[in-house]
Short mmCIF file of C-alpha atoms in Angstrom, two decimals:
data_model
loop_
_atom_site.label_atom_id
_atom_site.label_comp_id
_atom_site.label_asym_id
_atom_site.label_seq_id
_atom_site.Cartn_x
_atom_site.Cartn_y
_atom_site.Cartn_z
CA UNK A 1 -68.20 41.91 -43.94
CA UNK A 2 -69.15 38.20 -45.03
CA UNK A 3 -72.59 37.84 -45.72
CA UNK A 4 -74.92 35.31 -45.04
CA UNK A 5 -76.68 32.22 -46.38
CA UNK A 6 -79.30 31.12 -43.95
CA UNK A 7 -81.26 27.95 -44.54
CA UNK A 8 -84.63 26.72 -43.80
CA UNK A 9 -85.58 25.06 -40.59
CA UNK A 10 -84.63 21.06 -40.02
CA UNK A 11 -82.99 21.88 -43.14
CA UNK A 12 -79.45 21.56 -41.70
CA UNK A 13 -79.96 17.73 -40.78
CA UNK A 14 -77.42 16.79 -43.79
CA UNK A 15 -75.13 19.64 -42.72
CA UNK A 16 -74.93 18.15 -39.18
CA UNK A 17 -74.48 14.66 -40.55
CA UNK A 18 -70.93 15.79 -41.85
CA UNK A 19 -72.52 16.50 -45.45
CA UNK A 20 -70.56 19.69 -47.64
CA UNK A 21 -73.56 20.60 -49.89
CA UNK A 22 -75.94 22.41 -49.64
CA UNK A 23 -79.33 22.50 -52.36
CA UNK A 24 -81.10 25.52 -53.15
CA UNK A 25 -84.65 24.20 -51.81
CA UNK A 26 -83.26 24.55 -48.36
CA UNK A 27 -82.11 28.17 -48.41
CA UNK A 28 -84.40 30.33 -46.48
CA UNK A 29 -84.33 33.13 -49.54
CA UNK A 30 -86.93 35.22 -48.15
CA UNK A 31 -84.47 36.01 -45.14
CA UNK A 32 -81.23 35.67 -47.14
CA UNK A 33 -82.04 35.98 -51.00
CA UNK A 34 -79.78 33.78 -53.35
CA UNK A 35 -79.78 35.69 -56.02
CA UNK A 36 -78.25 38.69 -53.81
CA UNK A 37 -75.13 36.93 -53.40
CA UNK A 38 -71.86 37.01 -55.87
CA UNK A 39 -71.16 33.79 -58.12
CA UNK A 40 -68.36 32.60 -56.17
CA UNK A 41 -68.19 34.61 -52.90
CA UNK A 42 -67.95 32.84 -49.79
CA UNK A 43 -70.38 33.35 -47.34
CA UNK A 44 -71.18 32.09 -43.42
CA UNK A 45 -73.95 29.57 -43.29
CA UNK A 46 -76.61 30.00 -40.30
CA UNK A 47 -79.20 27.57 -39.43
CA UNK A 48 -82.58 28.94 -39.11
CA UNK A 49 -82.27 29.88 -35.85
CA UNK A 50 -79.20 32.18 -36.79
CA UNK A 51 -76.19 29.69 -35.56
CA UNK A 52 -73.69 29.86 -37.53
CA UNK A 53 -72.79 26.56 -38.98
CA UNK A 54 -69.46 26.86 -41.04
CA UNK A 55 -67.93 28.78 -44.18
CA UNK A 56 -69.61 27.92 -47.71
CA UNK A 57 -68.88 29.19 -51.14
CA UNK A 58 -71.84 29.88 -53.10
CA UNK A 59 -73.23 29.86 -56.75
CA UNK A 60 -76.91 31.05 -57.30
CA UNK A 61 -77.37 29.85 -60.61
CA UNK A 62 -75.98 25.78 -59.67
CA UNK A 63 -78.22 22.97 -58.22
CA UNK A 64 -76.08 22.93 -55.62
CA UNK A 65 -75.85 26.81 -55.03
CA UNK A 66 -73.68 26.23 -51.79
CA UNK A 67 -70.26 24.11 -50.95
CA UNK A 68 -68.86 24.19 -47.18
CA UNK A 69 -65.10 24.43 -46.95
CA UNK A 70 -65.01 24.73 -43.17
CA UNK A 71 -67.11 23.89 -40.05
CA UNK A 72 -65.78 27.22 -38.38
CA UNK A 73 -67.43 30.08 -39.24
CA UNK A 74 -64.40 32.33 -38.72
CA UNK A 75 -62.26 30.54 -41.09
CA UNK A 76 -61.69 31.59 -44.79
CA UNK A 77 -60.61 29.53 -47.75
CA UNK A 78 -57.86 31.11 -48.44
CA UNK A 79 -54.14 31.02 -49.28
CA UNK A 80 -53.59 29.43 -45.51
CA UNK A 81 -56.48 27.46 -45.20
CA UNK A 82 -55.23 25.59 -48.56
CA UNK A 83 -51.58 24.95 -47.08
CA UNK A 84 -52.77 23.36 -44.88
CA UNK A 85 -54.95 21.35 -46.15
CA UNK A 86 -52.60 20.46 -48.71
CA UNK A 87 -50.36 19.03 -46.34
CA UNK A 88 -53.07 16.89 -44.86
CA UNK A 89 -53.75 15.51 -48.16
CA UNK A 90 -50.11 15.27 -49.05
CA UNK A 91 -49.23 13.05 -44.97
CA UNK A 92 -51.73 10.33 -46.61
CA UNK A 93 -50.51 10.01 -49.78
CA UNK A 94 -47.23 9.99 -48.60
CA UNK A 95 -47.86 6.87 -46.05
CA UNK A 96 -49.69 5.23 -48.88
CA UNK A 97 -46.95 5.49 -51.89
CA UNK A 98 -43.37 5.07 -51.93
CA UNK A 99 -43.37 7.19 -55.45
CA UNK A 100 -44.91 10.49 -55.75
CA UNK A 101 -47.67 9.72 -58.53
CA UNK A 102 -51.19 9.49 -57.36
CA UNK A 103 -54.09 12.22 -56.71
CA UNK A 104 -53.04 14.55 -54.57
CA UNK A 105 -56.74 16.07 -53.52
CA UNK A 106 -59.67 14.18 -54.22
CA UNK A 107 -62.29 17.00 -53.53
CA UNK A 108 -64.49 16.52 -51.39
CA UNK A 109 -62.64 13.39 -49.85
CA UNK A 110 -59.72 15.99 -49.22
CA UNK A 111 -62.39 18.82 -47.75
CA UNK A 112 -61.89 20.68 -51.00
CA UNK A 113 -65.43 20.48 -52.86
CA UNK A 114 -64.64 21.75 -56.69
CA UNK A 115 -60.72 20.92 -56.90
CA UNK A 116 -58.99 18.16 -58.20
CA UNK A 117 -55.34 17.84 -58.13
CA UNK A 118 -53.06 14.96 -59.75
CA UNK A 119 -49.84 14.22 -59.08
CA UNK A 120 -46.88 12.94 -61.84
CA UNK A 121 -43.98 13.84 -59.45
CA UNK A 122 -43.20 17.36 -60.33
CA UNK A 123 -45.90 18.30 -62.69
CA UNK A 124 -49.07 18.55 -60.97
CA UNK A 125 -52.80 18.35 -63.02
CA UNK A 126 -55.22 20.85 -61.82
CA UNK A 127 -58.56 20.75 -62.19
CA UNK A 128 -60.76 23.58 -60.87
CA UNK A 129 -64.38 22.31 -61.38
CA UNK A 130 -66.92 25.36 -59.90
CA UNK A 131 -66.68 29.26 -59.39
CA UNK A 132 -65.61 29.03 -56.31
CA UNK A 133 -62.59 27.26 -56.43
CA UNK A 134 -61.75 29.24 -60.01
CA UNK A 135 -62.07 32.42 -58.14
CA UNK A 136 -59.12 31.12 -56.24
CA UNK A 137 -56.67 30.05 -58.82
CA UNK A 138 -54.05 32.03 -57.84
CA UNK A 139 -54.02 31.17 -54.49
CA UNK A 140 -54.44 27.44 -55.47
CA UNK A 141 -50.89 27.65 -57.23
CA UNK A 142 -49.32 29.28 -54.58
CA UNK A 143 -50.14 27.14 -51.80
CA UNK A 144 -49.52 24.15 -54.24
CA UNK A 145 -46.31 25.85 -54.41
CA UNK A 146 -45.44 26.53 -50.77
CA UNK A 147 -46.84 22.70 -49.80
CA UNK A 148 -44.59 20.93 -53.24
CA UNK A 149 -42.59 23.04 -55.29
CA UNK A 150 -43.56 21.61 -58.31
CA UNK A 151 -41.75 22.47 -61.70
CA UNK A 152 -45.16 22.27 -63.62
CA UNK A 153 -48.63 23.20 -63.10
CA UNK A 154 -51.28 22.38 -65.34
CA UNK A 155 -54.99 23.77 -65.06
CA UNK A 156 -56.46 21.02 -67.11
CA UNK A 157 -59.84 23.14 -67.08
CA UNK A 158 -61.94 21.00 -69.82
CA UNK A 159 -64.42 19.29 -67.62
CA UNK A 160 -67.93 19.43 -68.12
CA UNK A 161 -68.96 20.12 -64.40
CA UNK A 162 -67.92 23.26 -65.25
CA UNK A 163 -70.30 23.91 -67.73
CA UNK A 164 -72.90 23.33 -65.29
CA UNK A 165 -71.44 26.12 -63.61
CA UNK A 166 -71.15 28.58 -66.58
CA UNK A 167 -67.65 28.95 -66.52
CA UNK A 168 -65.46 28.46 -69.93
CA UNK A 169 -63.54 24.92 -70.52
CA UNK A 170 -59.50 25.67 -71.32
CA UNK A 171 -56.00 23.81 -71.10
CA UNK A 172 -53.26 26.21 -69.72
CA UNK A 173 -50.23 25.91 -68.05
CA UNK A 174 -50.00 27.91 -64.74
CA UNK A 175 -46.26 27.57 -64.13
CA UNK A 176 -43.64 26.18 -65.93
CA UNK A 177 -43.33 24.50 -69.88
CA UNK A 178 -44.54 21.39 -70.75
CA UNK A 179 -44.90 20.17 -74.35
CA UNK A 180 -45.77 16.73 -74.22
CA UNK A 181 -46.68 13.82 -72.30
CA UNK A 182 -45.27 13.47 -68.75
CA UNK A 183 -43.59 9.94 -67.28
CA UNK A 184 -45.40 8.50 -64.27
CA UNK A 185 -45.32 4.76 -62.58
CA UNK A 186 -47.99 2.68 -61.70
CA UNK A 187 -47.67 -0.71 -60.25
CA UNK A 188 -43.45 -1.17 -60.92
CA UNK A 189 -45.09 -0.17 -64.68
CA UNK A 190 -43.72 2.92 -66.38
CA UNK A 191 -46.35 5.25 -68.66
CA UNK A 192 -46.02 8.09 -70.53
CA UNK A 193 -49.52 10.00 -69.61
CA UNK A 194 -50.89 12.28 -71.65
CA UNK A 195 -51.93 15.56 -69.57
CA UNK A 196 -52.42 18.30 -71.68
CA UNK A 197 -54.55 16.57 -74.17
CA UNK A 198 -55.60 13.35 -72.68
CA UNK A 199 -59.15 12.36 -70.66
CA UNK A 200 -59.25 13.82 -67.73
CA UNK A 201 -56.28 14.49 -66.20
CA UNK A 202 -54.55 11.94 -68.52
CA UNK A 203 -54.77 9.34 -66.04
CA UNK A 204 -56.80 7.28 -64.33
CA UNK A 205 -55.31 6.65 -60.96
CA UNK A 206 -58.78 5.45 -58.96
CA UNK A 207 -58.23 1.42 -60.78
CA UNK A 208 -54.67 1.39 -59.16
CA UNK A 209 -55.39 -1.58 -56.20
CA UNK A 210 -57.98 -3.01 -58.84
CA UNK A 211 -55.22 -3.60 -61.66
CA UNK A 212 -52.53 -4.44 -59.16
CA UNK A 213 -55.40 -7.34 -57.81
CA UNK A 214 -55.81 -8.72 -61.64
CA UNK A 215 -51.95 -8.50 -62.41
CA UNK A 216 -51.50 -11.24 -59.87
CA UNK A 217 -53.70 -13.38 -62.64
CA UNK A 218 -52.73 -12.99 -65.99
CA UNK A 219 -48.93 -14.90 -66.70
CA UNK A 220 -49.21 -17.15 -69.43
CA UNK A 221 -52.92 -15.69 -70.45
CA UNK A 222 -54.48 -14.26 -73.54
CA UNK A 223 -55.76 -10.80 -71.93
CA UNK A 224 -58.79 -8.48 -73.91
CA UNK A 225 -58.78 -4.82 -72.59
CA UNK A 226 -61.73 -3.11 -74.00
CA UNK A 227 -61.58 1.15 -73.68
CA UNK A 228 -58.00 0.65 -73.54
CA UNK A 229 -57.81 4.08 -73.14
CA UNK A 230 -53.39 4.66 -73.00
CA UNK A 231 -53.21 0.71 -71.76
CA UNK A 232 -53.21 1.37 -68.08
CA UNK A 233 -54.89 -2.12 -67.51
CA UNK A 234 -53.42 -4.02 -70.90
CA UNK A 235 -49.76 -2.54 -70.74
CA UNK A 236 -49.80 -3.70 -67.27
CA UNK A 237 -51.13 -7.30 -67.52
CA UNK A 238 -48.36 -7.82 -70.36
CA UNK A 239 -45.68 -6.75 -67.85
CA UNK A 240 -46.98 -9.11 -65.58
CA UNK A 241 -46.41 -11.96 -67.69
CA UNK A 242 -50.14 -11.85 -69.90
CA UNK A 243 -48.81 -14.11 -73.12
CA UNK A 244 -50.93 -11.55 -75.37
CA UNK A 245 -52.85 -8.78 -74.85
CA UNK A 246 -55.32 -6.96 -77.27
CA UNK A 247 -55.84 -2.83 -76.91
CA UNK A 248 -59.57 -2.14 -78.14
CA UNK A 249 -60.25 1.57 -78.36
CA UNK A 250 -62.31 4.13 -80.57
CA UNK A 251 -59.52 6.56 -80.40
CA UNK A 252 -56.09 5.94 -82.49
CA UNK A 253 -54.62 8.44 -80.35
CA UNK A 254 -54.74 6.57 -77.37
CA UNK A 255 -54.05 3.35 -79.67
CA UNK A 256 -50.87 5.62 -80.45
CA UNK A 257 -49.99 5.81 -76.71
CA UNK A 258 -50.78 2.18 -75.78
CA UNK A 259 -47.90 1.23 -78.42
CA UNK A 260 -45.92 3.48 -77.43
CA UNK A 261 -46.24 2.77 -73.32
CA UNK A 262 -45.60 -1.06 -74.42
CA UNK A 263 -42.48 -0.16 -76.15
CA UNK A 264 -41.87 2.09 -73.10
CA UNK A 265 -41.65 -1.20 -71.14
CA UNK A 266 -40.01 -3.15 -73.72
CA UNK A 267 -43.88 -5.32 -74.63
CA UNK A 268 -44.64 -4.30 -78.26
CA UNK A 269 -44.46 -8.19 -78.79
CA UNK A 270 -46.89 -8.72 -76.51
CA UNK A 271 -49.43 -5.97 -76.73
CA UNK A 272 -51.70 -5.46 -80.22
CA UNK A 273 -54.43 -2.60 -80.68
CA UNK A 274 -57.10 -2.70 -82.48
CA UNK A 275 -59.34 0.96 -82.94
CA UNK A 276 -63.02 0.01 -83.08
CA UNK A 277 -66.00 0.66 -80.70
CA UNK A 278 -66.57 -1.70 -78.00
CA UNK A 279 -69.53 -3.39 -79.11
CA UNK A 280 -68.22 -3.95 -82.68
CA UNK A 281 -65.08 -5.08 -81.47
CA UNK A 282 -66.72 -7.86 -79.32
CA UNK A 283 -69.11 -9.00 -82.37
CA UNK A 284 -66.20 -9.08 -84.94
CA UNK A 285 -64.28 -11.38 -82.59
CA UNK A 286 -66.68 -13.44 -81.45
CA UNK A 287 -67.42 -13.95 -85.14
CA UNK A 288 -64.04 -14.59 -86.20
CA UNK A 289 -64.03 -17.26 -83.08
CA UNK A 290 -61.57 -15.85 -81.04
CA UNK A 291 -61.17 -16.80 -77.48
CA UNK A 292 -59.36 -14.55 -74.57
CA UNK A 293 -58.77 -15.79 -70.39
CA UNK A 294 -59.60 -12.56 -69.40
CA UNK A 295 -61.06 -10.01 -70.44
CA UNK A 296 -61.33 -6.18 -69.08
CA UNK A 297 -64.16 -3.92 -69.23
CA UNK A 298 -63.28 -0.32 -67.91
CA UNK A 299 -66.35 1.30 -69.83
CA UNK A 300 -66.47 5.55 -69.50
CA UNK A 301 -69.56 6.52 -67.60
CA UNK A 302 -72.63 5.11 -69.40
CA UNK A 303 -74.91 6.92 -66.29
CA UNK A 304 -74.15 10.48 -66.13
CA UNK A 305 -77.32 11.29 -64.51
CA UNK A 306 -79.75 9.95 -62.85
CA UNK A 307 -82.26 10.13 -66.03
CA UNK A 308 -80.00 7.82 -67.53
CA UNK A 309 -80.36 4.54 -65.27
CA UNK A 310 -82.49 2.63 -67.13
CA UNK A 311 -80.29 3.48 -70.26
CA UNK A 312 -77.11 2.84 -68.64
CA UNK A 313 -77.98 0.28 -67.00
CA UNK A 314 -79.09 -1.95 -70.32
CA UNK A 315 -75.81 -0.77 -72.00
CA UNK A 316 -73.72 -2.28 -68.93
CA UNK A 317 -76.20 -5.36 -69.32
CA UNK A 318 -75.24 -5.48 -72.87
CA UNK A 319 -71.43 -5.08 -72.74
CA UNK A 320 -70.89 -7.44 -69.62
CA UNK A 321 -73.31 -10.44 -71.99
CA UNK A 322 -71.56 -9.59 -75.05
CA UNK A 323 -67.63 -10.06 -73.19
CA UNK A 324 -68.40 -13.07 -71.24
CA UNK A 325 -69.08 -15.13 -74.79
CA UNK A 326 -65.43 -14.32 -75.83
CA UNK A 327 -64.15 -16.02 -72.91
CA UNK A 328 -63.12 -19.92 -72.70
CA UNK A 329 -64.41 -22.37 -70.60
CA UNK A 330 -62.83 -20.90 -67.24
CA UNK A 331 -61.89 -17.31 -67.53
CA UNK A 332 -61.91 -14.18 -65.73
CA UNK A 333 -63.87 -11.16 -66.25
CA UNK A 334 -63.10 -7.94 -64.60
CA UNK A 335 -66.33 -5.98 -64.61
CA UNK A 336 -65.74 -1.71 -63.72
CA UNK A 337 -68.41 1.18 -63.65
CA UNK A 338 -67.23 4.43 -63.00
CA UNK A 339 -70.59 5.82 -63.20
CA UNK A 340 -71.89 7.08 -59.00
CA UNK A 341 -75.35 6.47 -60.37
CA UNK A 342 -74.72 2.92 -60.89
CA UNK A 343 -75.02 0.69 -57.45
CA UNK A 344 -72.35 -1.41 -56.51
CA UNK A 345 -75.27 -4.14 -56.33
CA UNK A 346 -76.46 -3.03 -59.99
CA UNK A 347 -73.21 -3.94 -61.13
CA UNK A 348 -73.90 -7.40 -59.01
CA UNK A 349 -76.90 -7.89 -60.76
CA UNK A 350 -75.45 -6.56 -64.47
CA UNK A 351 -72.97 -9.64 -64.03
CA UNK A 352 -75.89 -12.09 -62.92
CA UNK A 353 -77.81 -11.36 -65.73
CA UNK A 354 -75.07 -11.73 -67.73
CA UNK A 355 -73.59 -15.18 -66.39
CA UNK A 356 -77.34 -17.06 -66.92
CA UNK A 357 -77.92 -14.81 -69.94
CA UNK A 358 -75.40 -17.25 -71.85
CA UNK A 359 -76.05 -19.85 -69.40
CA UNK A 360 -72.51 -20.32 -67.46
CA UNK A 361 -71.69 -20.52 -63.64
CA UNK A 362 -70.20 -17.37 -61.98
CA UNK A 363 -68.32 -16.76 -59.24
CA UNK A 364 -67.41 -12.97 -57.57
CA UNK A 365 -63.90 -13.27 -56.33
CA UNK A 366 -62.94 -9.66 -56.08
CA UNK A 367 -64.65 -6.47 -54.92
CA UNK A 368 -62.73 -3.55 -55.85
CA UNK A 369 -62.95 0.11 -55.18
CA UNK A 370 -61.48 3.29 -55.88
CA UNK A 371 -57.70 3.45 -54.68
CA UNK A 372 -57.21 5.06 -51.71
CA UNK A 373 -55.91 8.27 -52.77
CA UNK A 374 -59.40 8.63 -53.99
CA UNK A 375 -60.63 8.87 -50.00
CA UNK A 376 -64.72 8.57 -49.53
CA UNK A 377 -66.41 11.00 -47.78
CA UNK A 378 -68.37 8.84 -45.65
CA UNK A 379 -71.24 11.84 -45.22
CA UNK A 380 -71.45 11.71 -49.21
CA UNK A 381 -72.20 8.47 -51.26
CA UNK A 382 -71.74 10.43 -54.46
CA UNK A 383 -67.45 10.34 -53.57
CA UNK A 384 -67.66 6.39 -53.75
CA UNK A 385 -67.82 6.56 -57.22
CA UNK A 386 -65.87 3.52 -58.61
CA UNK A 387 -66.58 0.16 -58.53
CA UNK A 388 -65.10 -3.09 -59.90
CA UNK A 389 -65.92 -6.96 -59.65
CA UNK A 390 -63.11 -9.53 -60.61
CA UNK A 391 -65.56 -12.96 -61.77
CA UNK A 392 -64.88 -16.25 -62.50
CA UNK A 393 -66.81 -16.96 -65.39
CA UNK A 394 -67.22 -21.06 -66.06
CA UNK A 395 -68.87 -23.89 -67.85
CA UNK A 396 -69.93 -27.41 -65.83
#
């Protein structure tokens, strides 16, 4: 017998828009108490009047103690239920990319709340970010399975969403061997990404339309990529014809990659790293007088909460003024936040400041989002995540 979660009255208005979460304030707990249900279980969510509303999985102890995983309240998320939403995810991706490297499911874009799942053609990155979805491993790999056959599957279980919901942060492999870094395409570019021990999932597939946009723009240019990260952006402006391209990155492991993916593509000529933070980088060039055409700035996420706007929000100020005085008299900036709390008009008004800060002209000639086998949500803002501006930065 399923038990219940019934919520408070009117307080099924998001529900009905088409949102997936559901907040602890709007649990009626006197008629069905949160902390009587299991970490995990899945449960039938009723409205206050006692209509059922859909299939949830809960978690008592999280902000957001409930996640729906299907409008019909006689469904289960289950070993079938994942199939086939597999293959929905899978029919997209599949009309969107010739090659079979992108994300597979994007969470809650891919009516999956708490499960991420990349793609390097046969070895697939799994991340399982709450209880509920880690109570269903097994049936996550077997329906991944049935829907690809992979060779590999990775449970790349190190985020720290999961700490929020109490459960333990690990690397293991859930079928197959893998002892290294995995080859993948991106933009006619070849990588070798990084999955057990790199960010993430090792790679960042949401900047793919964004980097294919500013390839078009760099032959014969002198490119800066700051967070480098493996070279996803740097690696592939040099294969697009960038004259020279410098790597800036705090880690030399990743500095170690983004050699090694240039050599990869036969561009160690072309591509130099240089391991420093980001803000000492840009002082030490500025004051040895260098000048770039372009520079990148994929920054991690400087707002991780919403407590940290006004922070955030002067450190994106700060890196955006800092870049823009390394670049000539008619260059290009490509400006990215990955950070949900950040508004795409923020990130408007970051580059604004910026431009009259060291009194220039600029000019937004690209808006760029997350690729699309990152799909929104359109019920919940918090899945358009990514955000990038391509700007023409110039002198009269």
């Amino acid at each position: 017998m399923t038990q219940t979660l019934r919520l408070k009255k009117n307080a099924d208005r998001r529900l009905k828009a088409g949102h997936l979460w559901l907040y602890s304030n709007e649990v009626d707990i006197e008629a069905t108490p949160l902390k009587g249900l299991e970490p995990g279980a899945q449960v039938v969510v009723e409205a206050a009047n006692g209509k059922a509303m859909g299939v949830a999985y809960v978690n008592p102890n999280s902000l957001i103690c409930a996640r729906v995983v299907s409008r019909d309240p006689n469904m289960r998320l289950d070993r079938s239920l994942l199939v086939h939403r597999f293959n929905q995810a899978l029919s997209l991706r599949q009309r969107l990319y010739a090659k079979p490297f992108y994300r597979l499911v994007h969470g809650e874009g891919d009516l999956l709340p708490g499960l991420v799942v990349d793609r390097f053609d046969d070895v697939l990155v799994v991340q399982l970010n709450t209880l509920g979805m880690e109570r269903l491993a097994e049936e996550v790999v077997a329906a991944l399975d049935k829907v690809v056959s992979p060779r590999v599957i990775v449970f790349k279980n190190d985020s720290s969403g999961r700490r929020q919901e109490q459960l333990e942060r690990q690397v293991t492999l859930a079928k197959g061997e893998l002892d290294g870094p995995v080859l993948m395409e991106e933009n006619g570019v070849r990588f070798h990404a990084p999955v057990l021990d790199g960010q993430k999932t090792g790679w960042f597939y949401d900047h793919r339309a964004n980097r294919a946009w500013l390839n078009g723009l760099v032959a014969g240019k002198r490119v800066l990529d700051l967070f480098s990260y493996i070279g996803g952006w740097g690696v592939q402006a040099a294969a697009h014809g960038a004259r020279e391209v410098l790597c800036v990155d705090a880690s030399a492991q990743a500095l170690e990659r983004v050699a090694e993916n240039a050599a990869l593509n036969g561009l160690h000529e072309q591509v130099a790293v240089g391991e420093a933070d980001a803000f000492e980088a840009l002082s030490s060039l500025k004051a040895d007088g260098e000048q770039f055409d372009v520079v990148i700035l994929d920054p991690p996420a400087f707002i991780k909460k919403r407590k940290d706007i006004p922070n955030g929000e002067r450190a994106y100020a700060r890196l955006n003024r800092e870049a823009m005085r390394l670049l000539g008299r008619d260059g290009l900036l490509l400006s990215a936040s990955c950070s949900m709390h950040l508004a795409p008009e923020r990130l408007v008004d970051v580059v604004r400041g910026a431009v009259r800060h060291q009194d220039r002209h600029g000019q937004i000639v690209y808006q760029g989002h997350q690729a699309a086998d990152h799909p929104v949500h359109p019920a919940i803002p918090e899945t358009a995540y990514l955000k990038a501006l391509g700007v023409r930065v110039f002198r009269d």
